[in-house]
Amino acid sequence: MSPSIGKKGKDWQRWCEELGVDLPKDANMQYFSHMLLAIEAARYDQGVVLASEYMITERDLENDLVYIPSPGLVSGDTYYFMCKKNRVRQPEIIKLENWLKQQAMNTPGPNQ
């Protein structure tokens, strides 16, 4: 199952390329507009899903999903830190923004 928006099956294709294996030509793929929908489909025996670690909870792993260790995949996606305009100068928001920037700068890239 592929949760990629506008890129049907590209996540599976890239994952297979990273592993050096071919995606079967006859693979029966389902496509979802959001990762949560793909995860929910996997819960109901509709297939296997590639999902971000942060989308899976301990409860998921205890109840219905099985984590299969495999290499990660750098998505190339862009993320934005956002808040309401009226909160942008609040000390808590500034602290969080600074912490997120620091974490991003100190996190090794995929080839490091």
CSV table of N, CA and C in Angstrom, one decimal:
chain,number,residue,atom,x,y,z
A,1,MET,N,0.8,-1.2,0.0
A,1,MET,CA,0.0,0.0,0.0
A,1,MET,C,0.9,1.2,0.0
A,2,SER,N,0.5,2.2,-0.7
A,2,SER,CA,1.3,3.4,-0.9
A,2,SER,C,0.5,4.6,-0.4
A,3,PRO,N,1.1,5.3,0.6
A,3,PRO,CA,0.4,6.5,1.1
A,3,PRO,C,0.9,7.8,0.4
A,4,SER,N,1.8,7.7,-0.6
A,4,SER,CA,2.3,8.9,-1.2
A,4,SER,C,1.2,9.6,-2.0
A,5,ILE,N,1.1,10.9,-1.7
A,5,ILE,CA,0.2,11.8,-2.4
A,5,ILE,C,0.7,12.2,-3.7
A,6,GLY,N,0.0,11.9,-4.8
A,6,GLY,CA,0.4,12.3,-6.1
A,6,GLY,C,1.5,11.6,-6.7
A,7,LYS,N,2.0,10.6,-6.0
A,7,LYS,CA,3.2,9.8,-6.5
A,7,LYS,C,2.9,8.3,-6.3
A,8,LYS,N,1.9,7.8,-7.0
A,8,LYS,CA,1.4,6.5,-6.8
A,8,LYS,C,2.5,5.4,-6.9
A,9,GLY,N,2.7,4.8,-5.8
A,9,GLY,CA,3.7,3.7,-5.7
A,9,GLY,C,5.2,4.1,-5.7
A,10,LYS,N,5.5,5.4,-5.7
A,10,LYS,CA,6.9,5.8,-5.8
A,10,LYS,C,7.6,5.4,-4.5
A,11,ASP,N,6.9,5.4,-3.4
A,11,ASP,CA,7.6,5.1,-2.1
A,11,ASP,C,8.1,3.6,-2.2
A,12,TRP,N,7.3,2.7,-2.6
A,12,TRP,CA,7.6,1.3,-2.8
A,12,TRP,C,8.7,1.2,-3.8
A,13,GLN,N,8.6,1.9,-4.9
A,13,GLN,CA,9.6,1.8,-6.0
A,13,GLN,C,11.0,2.2,-5.4
A,14,ARG,N,11.0,3.4,-4.7
A,14,ARG,CA,12.3,3.9,-4.2
A,14,ARG,C,12.8,3.0,-3.1
A,15,TRP,N,12.0,2.4,-2.3
A,15,TRP,CA,12.4,1.5,-1.2
A,15,TRP,C,13.1,0.2,-1.9
A,16,CYS,N,12.4,-0.3,-2.9
A,16,CYS,CA,13.0,-1.5,-3.6
A,16,CYS,C,14.4,-1.1,-4.2
A,17,GLU,N,14.4,0.0,-4.8
A,17,GLU,CA,15.7,0.5,-5.5
A,17,GLU,C,16.8,0.6,-4.4
A,18,GLU,N,16.5,1.1,-3.2
A,18,GLU,CA,17.5,1.2,-2.1
A,18,GLU,C,18.0,-0.2,-1.7
A,19,LEU,N,17.1,-1.2,-1.8
A,19,LEU,CA,17.5,-2.5,-1.4
A,19,LEU,C,18.1,-3.3,-2.5
A,20,GLY,N,18.0,-2.7,-3.7
A,20,GLY,CA,18.6,-3.4,-4.9
A,20,GLY,C,17.8,-4.6,-5.4
A,21,VAL,N,16.4,-4.4,-5.2
A,21,VAL,CA,15.5,-5.5,-5.7
A,21,VAL,C,14.5,-4.9,-6.6
A,22,ASP,N,13.9,-5.7,-7.4
A,22,ASP,CA,12.9,-5.2,-8.4
A,22,ASP,C,11.5,-5.3,-7.7
A,23,LEU,N,10.7,-4.3,-7.9
A,23,LEU,CA,9.3,-4.3,-7.5
A,23,LEU,C,8.6,-5.2,-8.5
A,24,PRO,N,7.9,-6.3,-8.1
A,24,PRO,CA,7.2,-7.1,-9.1
A,24,PRO,C,6.3,-6.4,-10.0
A,25,LYS,N,6.4,-6.7,-11.3
A,25,LYS,CA,5.5,-5.9,-12.3
A,25,LYS,C,4.0,-6.2,-12.0
A,26,ASP,N,3.7,-7.3,-11.5
A,26,ASP,CA,2.3,-7.7,-11.2
A,26,ASP,C,1.8,-7.4,-9.8
A,27,ALA,N,2.6,-6.5,-9.1
A,27,ALA,CA,2.2,-6.2,-7.7
A,27,ALA,C,0.9,-5.5,-7.7
A,28,ASN,N,0.0,-5.9,-6.9
A,28,ASN,CA,-1.4,-5.3,-6.7
A,28,ASN,C,-1.3,-4.2,-5.7
A,29,MET,N,-1.2,-3.0,-6.2
A,29,MET,CA,-1.0,-1.8,-5.3
A,29,MET,C,-2.3,-1.1,-5.0
A,30,GLN,N,-2.5,-0.7,-3.8
A,30,GLN,CA,-3.6,0.2,-3.4
A,30,GLN,C,-3.0,1.5,-3.1
A,31,TYR,N,-3.7,2.6,-3.3
A,31,TYR,CA,-3.2,3.9,-3.1
A,31,TYR,C,-4.1,4.7,-2.1
A,32,PHE,N,-3.4,5.4,-1.2
A,32,PHE,CA,-4.2,6.2,-0.2
A,32,PHE,C,-3.7,7.6,-0.2
A,33,SER,N,-4.6,8.5,0.1
A,33,SER,CA,-4.2,10.0,0.1
A,33,SER,C,-3.5,10.3,1.4
A,34,HIS,N,-3.5,9.5,2.4
A,34,HIS,CA,-2.8,9.8,3.7
A,34,HIS,C,-2.3,8.5,4.3
A,35,MET,N,-1.1,8.6,4.9
A,35,MET,CA,-0.5,7.5,5.6
A,35,MET,C,-1.4,6.8,6.6
A,36,LEU,N,-2.2,7.6,7.3
A,36,LEU,CA,-3.1,7.0,8.3
A,36,LEU,C,-4.1,6.0,7.7
A,37,LEU,N,-4.6,6.4,6.5
A,37,LEU,CA,-5.5,5.5,5.8
A,37,LEU,C,-4.8,4.2,5.4
A,38,ALA,N,-3.6,4.3,4.9
A,38,ALA,CA,-2.8,3.1,4.5
A,38,ALA,C,-2.6,2.2,5.7
A,39,ILE,N,-2.2,2.8,6.9
A,39,ILE,CA,-2.0,2.0,8.1
A,39,ILE,C,-3.3,1.3,8.5
A,40,GLU,N,-4.4,2.1,8.4
A,40,GLU,CA,-5.7,1.5,8.8
A,40,GLU,C,-6.1,0.3,7.9
A,41,ALA,N,-5.8,0.4,6.6
A,41,ALA,CA,-6.0,-0.7,5.7
A,41,ALA,C,-5.2,-1.9,6.1
A,42,ALA,N,-4.0,-1.7,6.5
A,42,ALA,CA,-3.1,-2.8,6.9
A,42,ALA,C,-3.7,-3.5,8.1
A,43,ARG,N,-4.3,-2.7,9.0
A,43,ARG,CA,-4.9,-3.3,10.2
A,43,ARG,C,-6.0,-4.2,9.8
A,44,TYR,N,-6.7,-3.9,8.7
A,44,TYR,CA,-7.8,-4.8,8.3
A,44,TYR,C,-7.4,-5.7,7.2
A,45,ASP,N,-6.2,-6.2,7.3
A,45,ASP,CA,-5.7,-7.3,6.4
A,45,ASP,C,-5.8,-6.9,4.9
A,46,GLN,N,-5.6,-5.6,4.5
A,46,GLN,CA,-5.6,-5.2,3.1
A,46,GLN,C,-4.2,-5.2,2.5
A,47,GLY,N,-3.2,-5.5,3.2
A,47,GLY,CA,-1.9,-5.5,2.6
A,47,GLY,C,-0.8,-5.1,3.6
A,48,VAL,N,0.3,-4.8,3.1
A,48,VAL,CA,1.5,-4.3,3.8
A,48,VAL,C,1.7,-2.8,3.5
A,49,VAL,N,2.2,-2.1,4.5
A,49,VAL,CA,2.3,-0.6,4.4
A,49,VAL,C,3.7,-0.2,4.7
A,50,LEU,N,4.2,0.7,4.0
A,50,LEU,CA,5.5,1.5,4.4
A,50,LEU,C,5.0,2.7,5.1
A,51,ALA,N,5.4,2.8,6.4
A,51,ALA,CA,4.9,3.9,7.2
A,51,ALA,C,6.1,4.6,8.0
A,52,SER,N,5.9,5.8,8.3
A,52,SER,CA,6.9,6.5,9.1
A,52,SER,C,6.8,6.0,10.6
A,53,GLU,N,7.9,5.8,11.2
A,53,GLU,CA,7.9,5.3,12.6
A,53,GLU,C,7.0,6.2,13.5
A,54,TYR,N,7.0,7.5,13.3
A,54,TYR,CA,6.2,8.3,14.2
A,54,TYR,C,4.7,8.1,14.1
A,55,MET,N,4.3,7.4,13.0
A,55,MET,CA,2.8,7.2,12.8
A,55,MET,C,2.3,5.9,13.5
A,56,ILE,N,3.3,5.1,14.0
A,56,ILE,CA,2.9,3.8,14.6
A,56,ILE,C,3.1,4.0,16.1
A,57,THR,N,2.1,3.6,16.9
A,57,THR,CA,2.1,3.7,18.4
A,57,THR,C,2.5,2.3,19.0
A,58,GLU,N,2.9,2.3,20.2
A,58,GLU,CA,3.1,1.1,20.9
A,58,GLU,C,1.9,0.2,20.9
A,59,ARG,N,0.7,0.8,21.1
A,59,ARG,CA,-0.5,0.1,21.1
A,59,ARG,C,-0.8,-0.7,19.7
A,60,ASP,N,-0.4,0.0,18.6
A,60,ASP,CA,-0.5,-0.6,17.3
A,60,ASP,C,0.3,-1.9,17.3
A,61,LEU,N,1.6,-1.8,17.8
A,61,LEU,CA,2.5,-3.0,17.8
A,61,LEU,C,2.0,-4.1,18.8
A,62,GLU,N,1.4,-3.7,19.9
A,62,GLU,CA,0.9,-4.7,20.8
A,62,GLU,C,-0.4,-5.4,20.3
A,63,ASN,N,-1.2,-4.7,19.5
A,63,ASN,CA,-2.5,-5.2,19.1
A,63,ASN,C,-2.5,-5.9,17.7
A,64,ASP,N,-2.2,-5.1,16.7
A,64,ASP,CA,-2.5,-5.6,15.3
A,64,ASP,C,-1.4,-5.5,14.3
A,65,LEU,N,-0.4,-4.7,14.5
A,65,LEU,CA,0.6,-4.5,13.5
A,65,LEU,C,1.9,-5.2,13.9
A,66,VAL,N,2.7,-5.6,12.9
A,66,VAL,CA,4.0,-6.2,13.2
A,66,VAL,C,5.1,-5.3,12.5
A,67,TYR,N,6.1,-4.9,13.3
A,67,TYR,CA,7.2,-4.1,12.7
A,67,TYR,C,8.2,-5.1,12.1
A,68,ILE,N,8.5,-4.9,10.8
A,68,ILE,CA,9.5,-5.7,10.1
A,68,ILE,C,10.7,-4.8,9.9
A,69,PRO,N,11.8,-5.1,10.6
A,69,PRO,CA,13.0,-4.3,10.5
A,69,PRO,C,13.5,-4.2,9.0
A,70,SER,N,13.8,-3.0,8.6
A,70,SER,CA,14.2,-2.9,7.2
A,70,SER,C,14.9,-1.5,7.1
A,71,PRO,N,15.7,-1.3,6.1
A,71,PRO,CA,16.4,0.0,5.9
A,71,PRO,C,15.4,1.1,5.8
A,72,GLY,N,15.7,2.3,6.4
A,72,GLY,CA,14.8,3.4,6.2
A,72,GLY,C,15.0,4.0,4.8
A,73,LEU,N,14.1,5.0,4.5
A,73,LEU,CA,14.2,5.6,3.2
A,73,LEU,C,14.0,7.1,3.5
A,74,VAL,N,14.9,7.9,2.9
A,74,VAL,CA,14.9,9.3,3.0
A,74,VAL,C,13.8,9.8,2.0
A,75,SER,N,12.8,10.5,2.5
A,75,SER,CA,11.7,10.8,1.7
A,75,SER,C,11.9,12.0,0.8
A,76,GLY,N,12.8,12.9,1.2
A,76,GLY,CA,13.0,14.2,0.4
A,76,GLY,C,11.9,15.2,0.7
A,77,ASP,N,10.9,14.8,1.6
A,77,ASP,CA,9.8,15.7,1.8
A,77,ASP,C,10.3,16.9,2.6
A,78,THR,N,9.6,18.0,2.5
A,78,THR,CA,9.9,19.2,3.3
A,78,THR,C,8.9,19.4,4.4
A,79,TYR,N,9.4,19.8,5.6
A,79,TYR,CA,8.5,20.0,6.7
A,79,TYR,C,8.6,21.5,7.1
A,80,TYR,N,7.5,22.0,7.7
A,80,TYR,CA,7.5,23.4,8.1
A,80,TYR,C,7.0,23.5,9.5
A,81,PHE,N,7.6,24.4,10.3
A,81,PHE,CA,7.2,24.7,11.7
A,81,PHE,C,6.2,25.8,11.5
A,82,MET,N,5.0,25.6,12.0
A,82,MET,CA,4.0,26.6,11.9
A,82,MET,C,3.2,26.8,13.2
A,83,CYS,N,2.8,28.0,13.4
A,83,CYS,CA,2.0,28.4,14.6
A,83,CYS,C,1.1,29.5,14.2
A,84,LYS,N,0.1,29.8,15.0
A,84,LYS,CA,-0.8,31.0,14.8
A,84,LYS,C,0.0,32.3,14.9
A,85,LYS,N,-0.3,33.2,14.1
A,85,LYS,CA,0.4,34.5,14.0
A,85,LYS,C,0.4,35.2,15.4
A,86,ASN,N,-0.7,35.1,16.2
A,86,ASN,CA,-0.7,35.7,17.5
A,86,ASN,C,0.2,35.0,18.5
A,87,ARG,N,0.8,33.9,18.2
A,87,ARG,CA,1.6,33.2,19.1
A,87,ARG,C,3.1,33.2,18.8
A,88,VAL,N,3.4,33.7,17.6
A,88,VAL,CA,4.8,33.6,17.1
A,88,VAL,C,5.8,34.3,18.0
A,89,ARG,N,5.5,35.2,18.8
A,89,ARG,CA,6.4,35.9,19.7
A,89,ARG,C,6.4,35.3,21.1
A,90,GLN,N,5.6,34.3,21.4
A,90,GLN,CA,5.5,33.8,22.7
A,90,GLN,C,6.8,33.0,23.0
A,91,PRO,N,7.4,33.2,24.2
A,91,PRO,CA,8.6,32.5,24.6
A,91,PRO,C,8.6,31.0,24.4
A,92,GLU,N,7.5,30.3,24.7
A,92,GLU,CA,7.4,28.9,24.5
A,92,GLU,C,7.6,28.5,23.0
A,93,ILE,N,6.9,29.3,22.2
A,93,ILE,CA,7.0,29.0,20.7
A,93,ILE,C,8.4,29.2,20.2
A,94,ILE,N,9.0,30.3,20.7
A,94,ILE,CA,10.4,30.6,20.3
A,94,ILE,C,11.4,29.5,20.7
A,95,LYS,N,11.2,29.0,22.0
A,95,LYS,CA,12.0,27.9,22.5
A,95,LYS,C,11.8,26.7,21.6
A,96,LEU,N,10.6,26.4,21.3
A,96,LEU,CA,10.4,25.2,20.5
A,96,LEU,C,11.0,25.3,19.1
A,97,GLU,N,10.8,26.4,18.5
A,97,GLU,CA,11.4,26.7,17.2
A,97,GLU,C,12.9,26.5,17.2
A,98,ASN,N,13.5,27.1,18.2
A,98,ASN,CA,15.0,27.0,18.4
A,98,ASN,C,15.4,25.6,18.6
A,99,TRP,N,14.7,24.9,19.4
A,99,TRP,CA,15.0,23.5,19.7
A,99,TRP,C,14.9,22.6,18.5
A,100,LEU,N,13.8,22.8,17.7
A,100,LEU,CA,13.6,22.0,16.5
A,100,LEU,C,14.8,22.3,15.5
A,101,LYS,N,15.2,23.6,15.3
A,101,LYS,CA,16.3,23.9,14.4
A,101,LYS,C,17.5,23.2,14.9
A,102,GLN,N,17.8,23.3,16.2
A,102,GLN,CA,19.0,22.6,16.7
A,102,GLN,C,19.0,21.1,16.5
A,103,GLN,N,17.9,20.5,16.7
A,103,GLN,CA,17.8,19.1,16.4
A,103,GLN,C,18.0,18.7,15.0
A,104,ALA,N,17.4,19.5,14.1
A,104,ALA,CA,17.6,19.3,12.7
A,104,ALA,C,19.0,19.5,12.2
A,105,MET,N,19.7,20.4,12.8
A,105,MET,CA,21.1,20.7,12.4
A,105,MET,C,22.0,19.6,13.0
A,106,ASN,N,21.7,19.0,14.1
A,106,ASN,CA,22.5,18.0,14.7
A,106,ASN,C,22.2,16.5,14.3
A,107,THR,N,21.2,16.4,13.5
A,107,THR,CA,20.8,15.1,13.0
A,107,THR,C,21.5,14.7,11.8
A,108,PRO,N,22.3,13.5,11.9
A,108,PRO,CA,23.0,13.1,10.7
A,108,PRO,C,22.1,12.9,9.5
A,109,GLY,N,22.6,13.2,8.3
A,109,GLY,CA,21.9,12.9,7.1
A,109,GLY,C,22.0,11.4,6.8
A,110,PRO,N,21.4,11.0,5.7
A,110,PRO,CA,21.3,9.6,5.3
A,110,PRO,C,22.6,8.9,5.0
A,111,ASN,N,23.6,9.7,4.6
A,111,ASN,CA,24.9,9.1,4.2
A,111,ASN,C,26.0,9.4,5.3
A,112,GLN,N,25.6,9.8,6.4
A,112,GLN,CA,26.6,10.2,7.5
A,112,GLN,C,26.6,9.2,8.6
